[in-house]
Amino acid sequence: MLNLKEAHKITLLDMHGKAVTEEQFMALPGSFNIDKHKNADGTIDMVLRRNDPNEKPKLAAAPVVLKVGDTLPTFALKGLDGQVVNSKSLRGRYSVLSFYFAECGPCIHEVPQLNALAKAHPDMGFLALTFDSMGDAKAFVQQRKLGWPVLAEADTYIKSLKVKSYPLLLVVGPDAKVVAVRSGLNDNAPQILAWVDGVLAKTK
């Protein structure tokens, strides 16, 4: 279900740091954090670790360096059409940023919810960011039917945000300030559309 490429070196850990099989990992509840390292040959080593669902939020690893109230750092990244998209395009409206990678099972699972969100809020901005190559990102969009604009090869920017948990969603206000953060895929959490609607109801 994680659908991780065989070329990657993958280490799967439970919430106690014990190595587990993929089947055991997928059976565990809660979100997970990911640490990745890109090798000189282009392959990526990854360590995925489940978060303890009973752990208090203050003890859990932050999924991203940004916090609510922080200003989203500027960026200028290429879309799949080769055109540069910059952070200025998000100004003046509420936007949602999705951080994902093609071999992340939970990221694949939430695509229909992301598409439903974009359909329900055509007035909002939507961007999906990934460290995947242009080719892998295009294949993901085609295979998984993701309807969002995608910025690929964004590894440097993603590293600057210290993203540790996938999938990750950021809701950003018209002033480029972060108004909400959601990490991981929790079956008990509200659908993404309901979550964003709740965020907007509190901030608008």
Short mmCIF file of C-alpha atoms in Angstrom, two decimals:
data_model
loop_
_atom_site.label_atom_id
_atom_site.label_comp_id
_atom_site.label_asym_id
_atom_site.label_seq_id
_atom_site.Cartn_x
_atom_site.Cartn_y
_atom_site.Cartn_z
CA MET A 1 0.00 0.00 0.00
CA LEU A 2 2.91 2.37 0.58
CA ASN A 3 3.82 1.78 -3.08
CA LEU A 4 7.47 2.67 -2.51
CA LYS A 5 9.93 2.22 -5.33
CA GLU A 6 12.22 -0.79 -4.98
CA ALA A 7 15.20 1.42 -5.86
CA HIS A 8 14.75 3.32 -2.61
CA LYS A 9 16.27 2.22 0.64
CA ILE A 10 13.28 2.17 2.99
CA THR A 11 13.25 1.76 6.76
CA LEU A 12 9.84 1.39 8.43
CA LEU A 13 9.57 2.01 12.17
CA ASP A 14 6.70 1.81 14.64
CA MET A 15 6.00 4.55 17.19
CA HIS A 16 8.67 3.06 19.49
CA GLY A 17 11.38 3.10 16.84
CA LYS A 18 11.24 -0.66 16.21
CA ALA A 19 11.67 -1.87 12.63
CA VAL A 20 8.49 -3.42 11.19
CA THR A 21 7.32 -4.91 7.90
CA GLU A 22 5.24 -2.89 5.43
CA GLU A 23 2.15 -4.89 6.36
CA GLN A 24 2.70 -4.17 10.06
CA PHE A 25 3.40 -0.51 9.33
CA MET A 26 0.17 -0.05 7.38
CA ALA A 27 -1.83 -1.74 10.13
CA LEU A 28 -0.65 0.79 12.73
CA PRO A 29 -2.94 3.77 13.47
CA GLY A 30 -2.11 7.45 13.14
CA SER A 31 0.03 9.55 10.83
CA PHE A 32 3.73 9.06 10.16
CA ASN A 33 6.83 11.19 9.84
CA ILE A 34 9.35 10.78 7.07
CA ASP A 35 13.03 11.65 6.86
CA LYS A 36 14.60 11.44 3.43
CA HIS A 37 18.06 11.76 1.95
CA LYS A 38 18.79 12.15 -1.75
CA ASN A 39 21.89 10.26 -2.83
CA ALA A 40 24.36 11.35 -5.50
CA ASP A 41 22.89 8.84 -7.95
CA GLY A 42 19.42 10.32 -7.57
CA THR A 43 17.96 7.55 -5.40
CA ILE A 44 16.35 8.48 -2.12
CA ASP A 45 16.82 6.81 1.25
CA MET A 46 13.81 7.14 3.54
CA VAL A 47 12.93 6.43 7.14
CA LEU A 48 9.19 6.33 7.90
CA ARG A 49 8.09 6.32 11.52
CA ARG A 50 4.56 6.11 12.86
CA ASN A 51 3.40 8.78 15.31
CA ASP A 52 1.84 7.55 18.53
CA PRO A 53 -1.91 8.34 18.21
CA ASN A 54 -2.16 8.63 22.00
CA GLU A 55 0.78 11.00 22.29
CA LYS A 56 -0.02 14.57 23.25
CA PRO A 57 0.50 17.03 20.38
CA LYS A 58 3.16 18.96 22.28
CA LEU A 59 5.30 15.84 22.44
CA ALA A 60 4.90 14.92 18.76
CA ALA A 61 7.46 15.95 16.18
CA ALA A 62 6.37 19.07 14.29
CA PRO A 63 5.36 18.08 10.74
CA VAL A 64 6.78 21.34 9.35
CA VAL A 65 8.86 24.25 10.64
CA LEU A 66 5.98 26.66 9.91
CA LYS A 67 3.42 27.43 12.59
CA VAL A 68 0.03 29.11 12.45
CA GLY A 69 0.66 32.84 12.11
CA ASP A 70 3.98 32.45 10.27
CA THR A 71 4.40 33.94 6.81
CA LEU A 72 4.87 31.38 4.05
CA PRO A 73 8.40 31.74 2.64
CA THR A 74 8.51 32.95 -0.95
CA PHE A 75 9.16 30.52 -3.79
CA ALA A 76 9.53 30.40 -7.57
CA LEU A 77 9.13 26.83 -8.85
CA LYS A 78 8.39 25.19 -12.18
CA GLY A 79 5.01 23.69 -12.91
CA LEU A 80 4.55 20.63 -15.08
CA ASP A 81 4.10 22.85 -18.12
CA GLY A 82 7.55 24.35 -17.57
CA GLN A 83 6.20 27.72 -16.49
CA VAL A 84 7.48 29.27 -13.25
CA VAL A 85 4.90 29.70 -10.49
CA ASN A 86 5.76 31.99 -7.60
CA SER A 87 4.28 32.64 -4.21
CA LYS A 88 2.86 36.00 -5.34
CA SER A 89 0.16 34.05 -7.20
CA LEU A 90 -1.35 33.10 -3.83
CA ARG A 91 -1.75 36.66 -2.58
CA GLY A 92 -5.23 38.08 -2.10
CA ARG A 93 -7.09 34.79 -1.59
CA TYR A 94 -7.10 31.76 0.65
CA SER A 95 -4.97 28.93 -0.68
CA VAL A 96 -4.14 25.34 0.18
CA LEU A 97 -0.72 23.78 -0.36
CA SER A 98 -0.38 20.01 -0.46
CA PHE A 99 3.02 18.37 0.07
CA TYR A 100 3.23 14.82 -1.25
CA PHE A 101 5.38 12.31 -3.10
CA ALA A 102 4.29 9.78 -5.69
CA GLU A 103 5.16 6.63 -3.73
CA CYS A 104 3.29 7.70 -0.58
CA GLY A 105 0.22 5.51 -0.12
CA PRO A 106 -1.70 7.99 2.09
CA CYS A 107 -0.92 10.76 -0.43
CA ILE A 108 -2.50 8.66 -3.18
CA HIS A 109 -5.48 7.88 -0.96
CA GLU A 110 -6.34 11.56 -0.40
CA VAL A 111 -6.33 12.62 -4.08
CA PRO A 112 -10.13 12.31 -4.48
CA GLN A 113 -10.57 14.53 -1.41
CA LEU A 114 -8.18 17.13 -2.84
CA ASN A 115 -10.10 17.17 -6.12
CA ALA A 116 -13.40 17.54 -4.25
CA LEU A 117 -11.98 20.48 -2.30
CA ALA A 118 -10.85 22.29 -5.46
CA LYS A 119 -14.24 21.72 -7.09
CA ALA A 120 -16.08 23.09 -4.05
CA HIS A 121 -13.86 26.21 -3.76
CA PRO A 122 -13.02 27.51 -7.25
CA ASP A 123 -12.24 30.90 -5.68
CA MET A 124 -9.28 29.50 -3.73
CA GLY A 125 -5.73 28.81 -4.82
CA PHE A 126 -4.36 25.25 -4.87
CA LEU A 127 -0.80 24.01 -5.32
CA ALA A 128 0.72 20.56 -4.83
CA LEU A 129 4.46 20.46 -4.16
CA THR A 130 6.71 17.42 -4.45
CA PHE A 131 10.39 16.55 -4.53
CA ASP A 132 9.63 14.06 -7.33
CA SER A 133 11.11 14.58 -10.79
CA MET A 134 9.06 16.22 -13.53
CA GLY A 135 8.54 12.83 -15.16
CA ASP A 136 7.36 11.14 -11.96
CA ALA A 137 5.08 14.10 -11.15
CA LYS A 138 3.48 14.02 -14.61
CA ALA A 139 2.95 10.26 -14.31
CA PHE A 140 1.34 10.74 -10.89
CA VAL A 141 -1.10 13.35 -12.21
CA GLN A 142 -2.01 11.16 -15.16
CA GLN A 143 -2.35 7.93 -13.18
CA ARG A 144 -3.98 9.30 -10.03
CA LYS A 145 -6.05 12.02 -11.75
CA LEU A 146 -4.89 14.82 -9.45
CA GLY A 147 -6.60 18.02 -10.61
CA TRP A 148 -4.30 20.49 -8.83
CA PRO A 149 -1.39 22.43 -10.35
CA VAL A 150 1.80 20.59 -9.38
CA LEU A 151 5.25 22.05 -8.68
CA ALA A 152 7.85 19.32 -9.07
CA GLU A 153 11.53 19.07 -8.14
CA ALA A 154 10.82 21.35 -5.19
CA ASP A 155 13.26 19.50 -2.93
CA THR A 156 15.20 22.59 -1.80
CA TYR A 157 12.06 24.51 -0.85
CA ILE A 158 10.53 21.51 0.92
CA LYS A 159 13.75 21.00 2.87
CA SER A 160 13.72 24.67 3.91
CA LEU A 161 10.29 24.11 5.47
CA LYS A 162 11.59 20.93 7.16
CA VAL A 163 8.57 18.93 6.11
CA LYS A 164 8.61 15.71 8.16
CA SER A 165 5.16 14.21 7.64
CA TYR A 166 3.32 13.26 4.45
CA PRO A 167 0.79 14.07 3.25
CA LEU A 168 0.91 17.63 4.59
CA LEU A 169 -1.62 20.41 4.00
CA LEU A 170 -1.18 24.12 4.70
CA VAL A 171 -4.01 26.63 4.54
CA VAL A 172 -2.60 30.08 3.77
CA GLY A 173 -4.49 33.35 4.09
CA PRO A 174 -4.68 36.24 1.59
CA ASP A 175 -1.77 37.87 3.45
CA ALA A 176 0.44 34.76 2.97
CA LYS A 177 0.20 33.83 6.64
CA VAL A 178 -0.37 30.20 7.61
CA VAL A 179 -3.80 29.74 9.19
CA ALA A 180 -3.87 25.93 9.59
CA VAL A 181 -1.65 22.85 9.30
CA ARG A 182 -2.77 19.25 8.82
CA SER A 183 -0.35 16.33 8.61
CA GLY A 184 -0.74 12.65 7.92
CA LEU A 185 -3.88 10.78 6.93
CA ASN A 186 -6.12 9.83 9.83
CA ASP A 187 -9.27 7.85 9.03
CA ASN A 188 -10.93 9.40 12.10
CA ALA A 189 -10.21 12.97 10.98
CA PRO A 190 -12.80 15.02 9.07
CA GLN A 191 -12.75 14.88 5.28
CA ILE A 192 -10.40 17.51 3.87
CA LEU A 193 -13.27 19.62 2.51
CA ALA A 194 -14.97 19.68 5.91
CA TRP A 195 -11.65 20.51 7.58
CA VAL A 196 -10.95 23.44 5.25
CA ASP A 197 -14.52 24.71 5.60
CA GLY A 198 -14.07 24.65 9.37
CA VAL A 199 -10.81 26.58 9.08
CA LEU A 200 -12.37 29.20 6.83
CA ALA A 201 -15.37 29.61 9.13
CA LYS A 202 -13.03 30.48 11.98
CA THR A 203 -10.72 32.82 10.07
CA LYS A 204 -12.91 34.74 7.64
#
